[in-house]
Amino acid sequence: MSDTEEAPKSFADIGVMTQLCEACDKLGFKAPTEIQRDAIPWALQGRDVIGLAQTGSGKTAAFALPILQALWENPSPLFACVMAPTRELAFQIAETFEALGSAIGARCAVVVGGMDMIAQQIALSRKPHVVVCTPGRLQDHLENTKGFSLRTLKYLVMDEADRLLDLDFGPKIDQILKVIPRERNTFLFSATMTTKVAKLQRASLTNPVKVEVSTKYSTADKLLQYYMFFPFKRKDCYLVWLLNEMAGQSAIVFARTCNEVLRIGLLLRNLGIEAIPLHGQLSMDRRMGALNKFKSGKRNVLVATDVASRGLDIPAVDIVVNYDIPTHSKDYIHRVGRTARAGRSGRAISFVTQYDVELLQRIEQVIGKKLDEFPGNKDEIMLLQERVNEAQRMATLELKELQAKKGSKGKGKRSRDDNDDDNSKRISVDEAKKIRKGGKGGKKQRR
């Protein structure tokens, strides 16, 4: 669109039909975002689309609206399939489809790991219009669920494609591509155009239109970004001080491993801060429960691994705290993208110790701006140290008890879809094993 052209003011202006425009209005989608403005008209013309846009830009509606409009014009079961990298994102995409498609009677099924296979088979047997899935579990159903196929598929969407490929779903996606119709429309949405994504594009899209909203890694304009610098051993003390300072505001605290998320959650609870953990080792019900408590405001603090950093639209997150600064700069962008969404303002505060200076410099280079130092009175913060030390001791004991209980239940059978979540999961599993073993003869000592 040229500079002289006026941006479309409504979804009707870009060709969206009346029933879907009314659904958008009910959901509070007043005017199309840039990615929606650029992608939807091409998708409505039947073209394959590559959409590149930063997190929080409205990508889900950019592919959901054209699919629902095509479904209205040509209704058929198993019409569209959307692949997502994490279970939480799959449920969120399904919610958007159901909300937008309620006026036209669109039915949706979610097929992800960690959930009952038989219940999913029943849902698929009812021939939903849209299947939202993680690739591992979809492949399971294609191989093992009698009567299920995607022969009638008209639309395939790969959302957060860079993350799908980072999690090594490539081989599973290749197998799925072999058994679905070649005559289909394909939408590929990603925050970045990596070499893996480009390869996937060549394998799965036909003469696509490339719609690019941001050409580089960027963060929202209304996001205020800070760092706090202190010795590594003071991290917990600074976190407790910061959350007390921000009392009443909603915050997501990002840590690197599942084990650390659990420990921080226990620590904060021992100090009277009602925090709720979210990580890849929780059951799906508990993960959705944690998200819903945070979304509804029953809990103000969510402590999470990067399983919560991609795509999740949680309204009105005031602060993002990088307790562990991410090793990859693009993970930083996705984490801080949980706040300052849809034109709102927000704050991101990264904890930097003597071991993290280079990581901070790398992030600053990628986003093209220097982070400001967040003001804090060191003497005031250190007054909390004694209470924090006691809470740390209690949290460590509780964590060991939890790990001991897990160890006594046996290893259990792991799902084929366990890697739906985040790479930190693998690290924390190893850590958990070490804790359970407790060195040679660990089990004897516990008895």
Tab-separated table of C-alpha atoms in Angstrom:
chain	number	residue	atom	x	y	z
A	1	MET	CA	0.000	0.000	0.000
A	2	SER	CA	1.454	3.356	-0.977
A	3	ASP	CA	1.846	6.227	1.474
A	4	THR	CA	-0.892	8.211	-0.262
A	5	GLU	CA	-3.487	5.445	0.081
A	6	GLU	CA	-5.686	5.571	3.144
A	7	ALA	CA	-5.547	2.503	5.396
A	8	PRO	CA	-8.790	0.457	5.413
A	9	LYS	CA	-10.886	1.476	8.407
A	10	SER	CA	-12.922	-1.734	8.727
A	11	PHE	CA	-12.851	-5.442	7.932
A	12	ALA	CA	-15.603	-4.874	5.353
A	13	ASP	CA	-13.182	-2.597	3.461
A	14	ILE	CA	-10.824	-5.556	2.899
A	15	GLY	CA	-13.557	-7.918	1.702
A	16	VAL	CA	-14.651	-9.686	4.895
A	17	MET	CA	-18.346	-10.693	4.788
A	18	THR	CA	-20.978	-9.157	7.056
A	19	GLN	CA	-21.402	-12.097	9.482
A	20	LEU	CA	-17.650	-12.202	10.199
A	21	CYS	CA	-17.440	-8.401	10.478
A	22	GLU	CA	-20.123	-8.585	13.189
A	23	ALA	CA	-18.143	-11.331	14.981
A	24	CYS	CA	-15.012	-9.136	14.846
A	25	ASP	CA	-16.983	-6.256	16.336
A	26	LYS	CA	-18.217	-8.433	19.230
A	27	LEU	CA	-14.623	-9.476	19.974
A	28	GLY	CA	-13.472	-5.859	20.000
A	29	PHE	CA	-11.566	-6.035	16.690
A	30	LYS	CA	-12.403	-2.510	15.531
A	31	ALA	CA	-10.063	-2.127	12.560
A	32	PRO	CA	-7.712	-4.549	10.800
A	33	THR	CA	-4.086	-4.585	11.932
A	34	GLU	CA	-1.309	-4.175	9.379
A	35	ILE	CA	-0.765	-7.924	8.865
A	36	GLN	CA	-4.545	-8.470	8.529
A	37	ARG	CA	-4.853	-5.556	6.085
A	38	ASP	CA	-2.105	-6.926	3.860
A	39	ALA	CA	-2.755	-10.699	4.099
A	40	ILE	CA	-6.563	-11.094	4.106
A	41	PRO	CA	-7.293	-9.662	0.599
A	42	TRP	CA	-4.723	-12.025	-0.983
A	43	ALA	CA	-6.046	-14.997	1.017
A	44	LEU	CA	-9.628	-14.202	-0.068
A	45	GLN	CA	-8.428	-14.327	-3.684
A	46	GLY	CA	-7.255	-17.906	-3.099
A	47	ARG	CA	-3.520	-17.209	-3.011
A	48	ASP	CA	-1.006	-18.971	-0.748
A	49	VAL	CA	0.361	-16.508	1.824
A	50	ILE	CA	3.615	-16.159	3.773
A	51	GLY	CA	2.993	-13.759	6.658
A	52	LEU	CA	5.952	-12.330	8.560
A	53	ALA	CA	5.038	-10.180	11.539
A	54	GLN	CA	6.113	-9.527	15.098
A	55	THR	CA	4.317	-11.112	18.013
A	56	GLY	CA	1.026	-9.500	19.065
A	57	SER	CA	0.229	-8.236	15.545
A	58	GLY	CA	-3.022	-10.165	15.014
A	59	LYS	CA	-1.757	-13.077	12.908
A	60	THR	CA	-4.454	-15.553	14.060
A	61	ALA	CA	-7.355	-13.510	12.661
A	62	ALA	CA	-5.308	-12.911	9.491
A	63	PHE	CA	-5.644	-16.589	8.586
A	64	ALA	CA	-8.864	-17.461	10.474
A	65	LEU	CA	-11.105	-14.923	8.703
A	66	PRO	CA	-10.307	-16.025	5.098
A	67	ILE	CA	-10.711	-19.709	6.078
A	68	LEU	CA	-14.092	-19.092	7.744
A	69	GLN	CA	-15.298	-17.046	4.765
A	70	ALA	CA	-14.279	-19.835	2.361
A	71	LEU	CA	-16.017	-22.363	4.652
A	72	TRP	CA	-19.236	-20.323	4.494
A	73	GLU	CA	-19.091	-20.339	0.688
A	74	ASN	CA	-18.196	-24.043	0.392
A	75	PRO	CA	-19.038	-25.928	3.619
A	76	SER	CA	-17.395	-29.325	4.128
A	77	PRO	CA	-15.989	-31.313	7.085
A	78	LEU	CA	-12.251	-31.352	7.849
A	79	PHE	CA	-11.949	-28.174	5.806
A	80	ALA	CA	-8.843	-26.674	7.437
A	81	CYS	CA	-5.913	-27.797	9.580
A	82	VAL	CA	-3.822	-25.420	11.690
A	83	MET	CA	-0.469	-26.617	13.099
A	84	ALA	CA	0.995	-24.845	16.142
A	85	PRO	CA	4.193	-25.492	18.150
A	86	THR	CA	2.644	-25.623	21.643
A	87	ARG	CA	-0.517	-26.979	23.176
A	88	GLU	CA	-1.470	-23.659	24.799
A	89	LEU	CA	-1.214	-21.850	21.472
A	90	ALA	CA	-3.323	-24.559	19.793
A	91	PHE	CA	-6.132	-24.027	22.341
A	92	GLN	CA	-5.906	-20.253	21.903
A	93	ILE	CA	-6.156	-20.522	18.097
A	94	ALA	CA	-9.180	-22.825	18.471
A	95	GLU	CA	-10.850	-20.272	20.777
A	96	THR	CA	-10.378	-17.578	18.106
A	97	PHE	CA	-11.855	-19.813	15.389
A	98	GLU	CA	-14.840	-20.686	17.581
A	99	ALA	CA	-15.469	-17.056	18.570
A	100	LEU	CA	-15.204	-15.742	14.996
A	101	GLY	CA	-17.025	-18.720	13.476
A	102	SER	CA	-19.916	-18.963	15.950
A	103	ALA	CA	-22.200	-16.931	13.651
A	104	ILE	CA	-21.707	-19.396	10.787
A	105	GLY	CA	-21.739	-22.578	12.894
A	106	ALA	CA	-18.068	-23.488	12.485
A	107	ARG	CA	-16.972	-26.510	14.557
A	108	CYS	CA	-13.416	-26.895	15.817
A	109	ALA	CA	-11.396	-29.762	17.364
A	110	VAL	CA	-8.082	-29.516	19.230
A	111	VAL	CA	-5.651	-32.414	18.812
A	112	VAL	CA	-2.538	-32.105	21.017
A	113	GLY	CA	-0.254	-34.295	23.113
A	114	GLY	CA	-0.831	-34.797	26.826
A	115	MET	CA	-4.592	-35.245	26.356
A	116	ASP	CA	-6.773	-38.344	26.103
A	117	MET	CA	-6.375	-39.944	22.657
A	118	ILE	CA	-9.831	-41.595	22.699
A	119	ALA	CA	-11.638	-38.316	23.479
A	120	GLN	CA	-9.798	-36.770	20.533
A	121	GLN	CA	-10.773	-39.688	18.270
A	122	ILE	CA	-14.430	-39.108	19.211
A	123	ALA	CA	-14.072	-35.380	18.457
A	124	LEU	CA	-12.525	-36.166	15.046
A	125	SER	CA	-15.269	-38.695	14.236
A	126	ARG	CA	-17.782	-35.824	14.471
A	127	LYS	CA	-16.110	-34.277	11.406
A	128	PRO	CA	-15.175	-30.789	12.659
A	129	HIS	CA	-14.582	-28.074	10.078
A	130	VAL	CA	-11.242	-27.013	11.581
A	131	VAL	CA	-8.602	-29.165	13.289
A	132	VAL	CA	-6.019	-27.270	15.389
A	133	CYS	CA	-3.096	-29.465	16.360
A	134	THR	CA	0.499	-30.027	17.285
A	135	PRO	CA	2.248	-32.024	14.521
A	136	GLY	CA	3.225	-35.031	16.655
A	137	ARG	CA	-0.304	-35.812	17.824
A	138	LEU	CA	-1.813	-35.162	14.360
A	139	GLN	CA	0.595	-37.712	12.893
A	140	ASP	CA	-0.448	-40.197	15.627
A	141	HIS	CA	-4.089	-39.832	14.600
A	142	LEU	CA	-3.345	-40.097	10.879
A	143	GLU	CA	-1.538	-43.387	11.554
A	144	ASN	CA	-3.735	-44.909	14.288
A	145	THR	CA	-7.259	-43.454	14.199
A	146	LYS	CA	-9.506	-45.561	12.007
A	147	GLY	CA	-11.495	-43.589	9.446
A	148	PHE	CA	-9.585	-40.315	10.011
A	149	SER	CA	-7.879	-38.688	7.060
A	150	LEU	CA	-7.413	-35.186	5.679
A	151	ARG	CA	-8.424	-36.041	2.097
A	152	THR	CA	-11.036	-33.247	2.062
A	153	LEU	CA	-8.582	-30.615	3.367
A	154	LYS	CA	-8.788	-27.254	1.581
A	155	TYR	CA	-6.582	-25.121	3.864
A	156	LEU	CA	-3.352	-25.822	5.750
A	157	VAL	CA	-1.881	-23.271	8.178
A	158	MET	CA	1.537	-23.475	9.818
A	159	ASP	CA	1.546	-20.901	12.610
A	160	GLU	CA	4.782	-19.816	14.354
A	161	ALA	CA	6.609	-21.819	11.661
A	162	ASP	CA	10.061	-20.832	12.940
A	163	ARG	CA	9.216	-22.271	16.359
A	164	LEU	CA	7.720	-25.424	14.807
A	165	LEU	CA	11.043	-26.050	13.094
A	166	ASP	CA	13.143	-25.050	16.125
A	167	LEU	CA	11.384	-27.861	18.005
A	168	ASP	CA	12.420	-30.351	15.296
A	169	PHE	CA	8.916	-30.969	14.006
A	170	GLY	CA	10.301	-30.827	10.437
A	171	PRO	CA	10.231	-34.612	9.759
A	172	LYS	CA	6.667	-34.942	11.120
A	173	ILE	CA	5.491	-32.004	9.006
A	174	ASP	CA	7.107	-33.628	5.931
A	175	GLN	CA	5.181	-36.850	6.608
A	176	ILE	CA	1.905	-34.928	7.039
A	177	LEU	CA	2.484	-33.026	3.778
A	178	LYS	CA	2.742	-36.372	1.942
A	179	VAL	CA	-0.756	-37.513	2.951
A	180	ILE	CA	-2.790	-34.314	2.469
A	181	PRO	CA	-4.155	-33.040	-0.880
A	182	ARG	CA	-1.742	-31.144	-3.115
A	183	GLU	CA	-4.666	-29.024	-4.318
A	184	ARG	CA	-5.083	-26.805	-1.274
A	185	ASN	CA	-4.356	-23.323	0.023
A	186	THR	CA	-1.427	-22.980	2.413
A	187	PHE	CA	-0.697	-20.138	4.832
A	188	LEU	CA	2.674	-19.966	6.567
A	189	PHE	CA	2.978	-17.456	9.413
A	190	SER	CA	6.224	-16.754	11.226
A	191	ALA	CA	7.979	-14.034	13.197
A	192	THR	CA	11.209	-14.592	11.254
A	193	MET	CA	12.229	-15.953	7.842
A	194	THR	CA	14.948	-18.453	8.747
A	195	THR	CA	16.609	-20.807	6.247
A	196	LYS	CA	14.484	-23.676	7.635
A	197	VAL	CA	11.292	-21.670	7.092
A	198	ALA	CA	12.376	-20.793	3.546
A	199	LYS	CA	12.937	-24.504	2.840
A	200	LEU	CA	9.490	-25.356	4.241
A	201	GLN	CA	7.973	-22.626	2.067
A	202	ARG	CA	9.492	-24.130	-1.088
A	203	ALA	CA	8.198	-27.583	-0.148
A	204	SER	CA	4.621	-26.657	0.729
A	205	LEU	CA	3.478	-23.398	-0.933
A	206	THR	CA	2.539	-22.650	-4.546
A	207	ASN	CA	3.353	-19.205	-5.950
A	208	PRO	CA	2.888	-17.543	-2.544
A	209	VAL	CA	2.409	-13.861	-1.794
A	210	LYS	CA	4.870	-12.650	0.843
A	211	VAL	CA	3.424	-10.183	3.332
A	212	GLU	CA	6.032	-8.666	5.637
A	213	VAL	CA	5.107	-6.251	8.394
A	214	SER	CA	8.440	-6.007	10.224
A	215	THR	CA	11.696	-6.490	8.344
A	216	LYS	CA	13.806	-6.850	11.474
A	217	TYR	CA	13.487	-8.001	15.052
A	218	SER	CA	11.555	-5.305	16.837
A	219	THR	CA	9.615	-4.662	20.022
A	220	ALA	CA	6.398	-2.685	20.490
A	221	ASP	CA	6.716	1.122	20.493
A	222	LYS	CA	4.875	1.480	23.818
A	223	LEU	CA	7.073	-1.055	25.601
A	224	LEU	CA	9.434	0.402	28.222
A	225	GLN	CA	12.524	-1.830	28.538
A	226	TYR	CA	14.849	-1.880	31.548
A	227	TYR	CA	17.601	-3.938	33.126
A	228	MET	CA	18.725	-4.424	36.738
A	229	PHE	CA	22.389	-5.288	37.384
A	230	PHE	CA	23.472	-7.121	40.561
A	231	PRO	CA	25.500	-10.159	41.734
A	232	PHE	CA	24.087	-13.579	40.801
A	233	LYS	CA	23.478	-14.562	44.456
A	234	ARG	CA	21.053	-11.629	44.888
A	235	LYS	CA	18.603	-12.636	42.121
A	236	ASP	CA	15.842	-13.893	44.406
A	237	CYS	CA	16.111	-10.864	46.667
A	238	TYR	CA	15.752	-8.458	43.722
A	239	LEU	CA	12.785	-10.440	42.345
A	240	VAL	CA	10.928	-10.308	45.659
A	241	TRP	CA	11.607	-6.560	45.997
A	242	LEU	CA	10.437	-5.894	42.432
A	243	LEU	CA	7.186	-7.873	42.793
A	244	ASN	CA	6.453	-6.101	46.086
A	245	GLU	CA	7.039	-2.751	44.368
A	246	MET	CA	4.665	-3.782	41.564
A	247	ALA	CA	2.031	-5.254	43.928
A	248	GLY	CA	-1.426	-5.291	42.327
A	249	GLN	CA	-0.078	-5.360	38.783
A	250	SER	CA	0.017	-8.518	36.654
A	251	ALA	CA	3.478	-9.920	35.924
A	252	ILE	CA	4.982	-12.837	34.006
A	253	VAL	CA	8.355	-14.012	35.345
A	254	PHE	CA	10.359	-16.031	32.803
A	255	ALA	CA	12.903	-18.617	33.974
A	256	ARG	CA	15.036	-20.999	31.926
A	257	THR	CA	14.019	-24.434	33.250
A	258	CYS	CA	10.935	-26.191	34.622
A	259	ASN	CA	12.828	-26.889	37.851
A	260	GLU	CA	13.635	-23.210	38.353
A	261	VAL	CA	10.016	-22.209	37.642
A	262	LEU	CA	8.853	-24.603	40.354
A	263	ARG	CA	11.480	-23.356	42.833
A	264	ILE	CA	10.636	-19.669	42.233
A	265	GLY	CA	6.927	-20.413	42.615
A	266	LEU	CA	7.509	-22.116	45.984
A	267	LEU	CA	9.837	-19.301	47.114
A	268	LEU	CA	7.285	-16.583	46.296
A	269	ARG	CA	4.431	-18.449	47.969
A	270	ASN	CA	6.513	-18.790	51.147
A	271	LEU	CA	6.771	-14.995	51.136
A	272	GLY	CA	3.037	-14.461	50.636
A	273	ILE	CA	3.168	-13.711	46.899
A	274	GLU	CA	0.519	-15.882	45.189
A	275	ALA	CA	2.438	-17.038	42.097
A	276	ILE	CA	1.309	-19.785	39.738
A	277	PRO	CA	3.777	-21.927	37.705
A	278	LEU	CA	3.467	-22.832	34.012
A	279	HIS	CA	5.926	-25.217	32.361
A	280	GLY	CA	6.149	-28.169	30.007
A	281	GLN	CA	6.088	-30.919	32.642
A	282	LEU	CA	2.637	-30.014	33.972
A	283	SER	CA	-0.355	-31.993	32.702
A	284	MET	CA	-2.420	-30.226	30.054
A	285	ASP	CA	-5.308	-29.665	32.482
A	286	ARG	CA	-3.000	-28.018	35.025
A	287	ARG	CA	-1.372	-25.869	32.356
A	288	MET	CA	-4.722	-24.611	31.062
A	289	GLY	CA	-5.853	-24.110	34.671
A	290	ALA	CA	-2.760	-22.005	35.428
A	291	LEU	CA	-3.302	-19.882	32.310
A	292	ASN	CA	-6.993	-19.352	33.072
A	293	LYS	CA	-6.290	-18.303	36.673
A	294	PHE	CA	-3.783	-15.742	35.443
A	295	LYS	CA	-5.996	-14.504	32.590
A	296	SER	CA	-8.985	-14.089	34.917
A	297	GLY	CA	-6.940	-12.153	37.475
A	298	LYS	CA	-7.228	-14.762	40.265
A	299	ARG	CA	-3.413	-14.774	40.329
A	300	ASN	CA	-1.283	-11.716	39.571
A	301	VAL	CA	2.057	-13.489	39.038
A	302	LEU	CA	2.743	-16.229	36.472
A	303	VAL	CA	6.175	-17.917	36.634
A	304	ALA	CA	6.868	-19.660	33.331
A	305	THR	CA	9.368	-21.195	30.936
A	306	ASP	CA	9.407	-20.181	27.277
A	307	VAL	CA	6.312	-22.346	26.787
A	308	ALA	CA	4.435	-19.087	27.597
A	309	SER	CA	6.551	-16.833	25.377
A	310	ARG	CA	5.065	-17.614	21.973
A	311	GLY	CA	1.752	-16.463	20.596
A	312	LEU	CA	-0.274	-16.485	23.820
A	313	ASP	CA	-2.579	-13.491	24.018
A	314	ILE	CA	-3.046	-12.717	27.702
A	315	PRO	CA	-4.894	-9.412	28.135
A	316	ALA	CA	-3.358	-6.632	30.199
A	317	VAL	CA	-0.001	-8.041	31.305
A	318	ASP	CA	1.651	-5.061	32.992
A	319	ILE	CA	5.212	-6.359	33.454
A	320	VAL	CA	7.444	-9.046	31.983
A	321	VAL	CA	10.436	-10.003	34.158
A	322	ASN	CA	13.323	-11.918	32.590
A	323	TYR	CA	14.571	-13.643	35.759
A	324	ASP	CA	16.895	-15.662	33.490
A	325	ILE	CA	17.919	-13.571	30.514
A	326	PRO	CA	17.326	-15.641	27.326
A	327	THR	CA	20.318	-16.958	25.403
A	328	HIS	CA	18.648	-16.259	22.031
A	329	SER	CA	17.712	-12.673	21.223
A	330	LYS	CA	14.516	-13.648	19.372
A	331	ASP	CA	13.287	-15.395	22.550
A	332	TYR	CA	13.666	-12.038	24.321
A	333	ILE	CA	11.428	-10.397	21.708
A	334	HIS	CA	8.753	-13.066	22.112
A	335	ARG	CA	8.868	-12.905	25.900
A	336	VAL	CA	8.510	-9.123	26.122
A	337	GLY	CA	5.787	-9.356	23.465
A	338	ARG	CA	3.458	-10.724	26.176
A	339	THR	CA	3.023	-7.122	27.348
A	340	ALA	CA	2.348	-3.866	25.437
A	341	ARG	CA	-0.029	-5.721	23.100
A	342	ALA	CA	-2.695	-4.219	20.822
A	343	GLY	CA	-1.538	-0.639	21.389
A	344	ARG	CA	-1.339	-0.860	25.201
A	345	SER	CA	1.784	0.131	27.130
A	346	GLY	CA	3.894	-2.233	29.242
A	347	ARG	CA	7.226	-2.750	30.963
A	348	ALA	CA	9.933	-5.396	30.569
A	349	ILE	CA	12.692	-5.745	33.189
A	350	SER	CA	15.669	-8.063	32.601
A	351	PHE	CA	17.862	-9.325	35.435
A	352	VAL	CA	21.542	-9.070	34.511
A	353	THR	CA	24.268	-10.664	36.637
A	354	GLN	CA	28.011	-10.796	36.090
A	355	TYR	CA	27.399	-13.799	33.793
A	356	ASP	CA	24.815	-12.121	31.557
A	357	VAL	CA	26.446	-8.897	30.326
A	358	GLU	CA	27.287	-10.281	26.883
A	359	LEU	CA	23.727	-11.624	26.436
A	360	LEU	CA	22.297	-8.186	27.251
A	361	GLN	CA	24.623	-6.497	24.751
A	362	ARG	CA	23.560	-8.991	22.081
A	363	ILE	CA	19.871	-8.261	22.726
A	364	GLU	CA	20.479	-4.495	22.587
A	365	GLN	CA	22.269	-4.906	19.262
A	366	VAL	CA	19.413	-6.941	17.776
A	367	ILE	CA	16.574	-4.630	18.898
A	368	GLY	CA	18.595	-1.517	18.016
A	369	LYS	CA	18.215	0.260	21.354
A	370	LYS	CA	19.916	0.502	24.735
A	371	LEU	CA	17.959	-0.630	27.789
A	372	ASP	CA	17.633	1.852	30.660
A	373	GLU	CA	18.607	0.872	34.193
A	374	PHE	CA	15.566	0.327	36.410
A	375	PRO	CA	15.804	2.471	39.568
A	376	GLY	CA	16.130	0.599	42.854
A	377	ASN	CA	17.517	1.420	46.267
A	378	LYS	CA	20.163	-1.229	47.008
A	379	ASP	CA	20.031	-0.748	50.800
A	380	GLU	CA	16.239	-1.066	50.779
A	381	ILE	CA	16.455	-4.232	48.656
A	382	MET	CA	19.058	-5.849	50.943
A	383	LEU	CA	16.742	-5.453	53.948
A	384	LEU	CA	14.738	-8.335	52.456
A	385	GLN	CA	17.703	-10.724	52.260
A	386	GLU	CA	17.165	-12.491	55.594
A	387	ARG	CA	13.506	-13.275	54.859
A	388	VAL	CA	14.419	-14.395	51.328
A	389	ASN	CA	17.153	-16.718	52.665
A	390	GLU	CA	14.623	-18.459	54.912
A	391	ALA	CA	12.098	-18.747	52.053
A	392	GLN	CA	14.848	-20.199	49.824
A	393	ARG	CA	15.620	-22.914	52.398
A	394	MET	CA	11.936	-23.827	52.677
A	395	ALA	CA	11.495	-23.865	48.879
A	396	THR	CA	14.522	-26.143	48.438
A	397	LEU	CA	13.153	-28.625	51.002
A	398	GLU	CA	9.680	-28.588	49.413
A	399	LEU	CA	11.224	-29.096	45.959
A	400	LYS	CA	13.208	-32.125	47.178
A	401	GLU	CA	10.055	-33.602	48.718
A	402	LEU	CA	8.161	-33.139	45.446
A	403	GLN	CA	10.970	-34.761	43.453
A	404	ALA	CA	11.114	-37.651	45.937
A	405	LYS	CA	7.367	-38.255	45.478
A	406	LYS	CA	7.802	-38.232	41.715
A	407	GLY	CA	10.706	-40.670	41.989
A	408	SER	CA	8.687	-43.087	44.131
A	409	LYS	CA	5.926	-43.215	41.520
A	410	GLY	CA	8.368	-44.513	38.913
A	411	LYS	CA	9.401	-43.003	35.671
A	412	GLY	CA	6.038	-43.539	33.936
A	413	LYS	CA	5.463	-43.632	30.220
A	414	ARG	CA	6.295	-40.485	28.264
A	415	SER	CA	4.054	-39.240	25.490
A	416	ARG	CA	5.370	-39.212	21.922
A	417	ASP	CA	4.325	-35.589	21.853
A	418	ASP	CA	6.332	-34.491	24.906
A	419	ASN	CA	8.460	-32.154	22.806
A	420	ASP	CA	5.424	-29.999	21.999
A	421	ASP	CA	6.608	-27.483	24.513
A	422	ASP	CA	10.055	-26.003	25.004
A	423	ASN	CA	13.690	-27.009	24.912
A	424	SER	CA	14.122	-26.111	28.584
A	425	LYS	CA	12.063	-29.197	29.372
A	426	ARG	CA	14.908	-31.499	28.362
A	427	ILE	CA	17.323	-29.667	30.643
A	428	SER	CA	15.013	-29.806	33.634
A	429	VAL	CA	14.285	-33.520	33.162
A	430	ASP	CA	18.009	-34.190	33.528
A	431	GLU	CA	18.143	-31.969	36.596
A	432	ALA	CA	15.155	-33.742	38.093
A	433	LYS	CA	16.847	-37.131	37.581
A	434	LYS	CA	19.934	-35.908	39.442
A	435	ILE	CA	17.798	-34.702	42.338
A	436	ARG	CA	15.843	-37.975	42.468
A	437	LYS	CA	19.018	-40.082	42.400
A	438	GLY	CA	20.730	-37.899	44.988
A	439	GLY	CA	24.035	-39.499	44.084
A	440	LYS	CA	24.811	-43.217	44.549
A	441	GLY	CA	22.395	-45.012	46.789
A	442	GLY	CA	19.995	-42.030	46.831
A	443	LYS	CA	16.950	-44.257	47.103
A	444	LYS	CA	18.374	-46.119	50.123
A	445	GLN	CA	18.982	-42.834	51.928
A	446	ARG	CA	15.343	-41.781	51.468
A	447	ARG	CA	14.083	-45.100	52.833
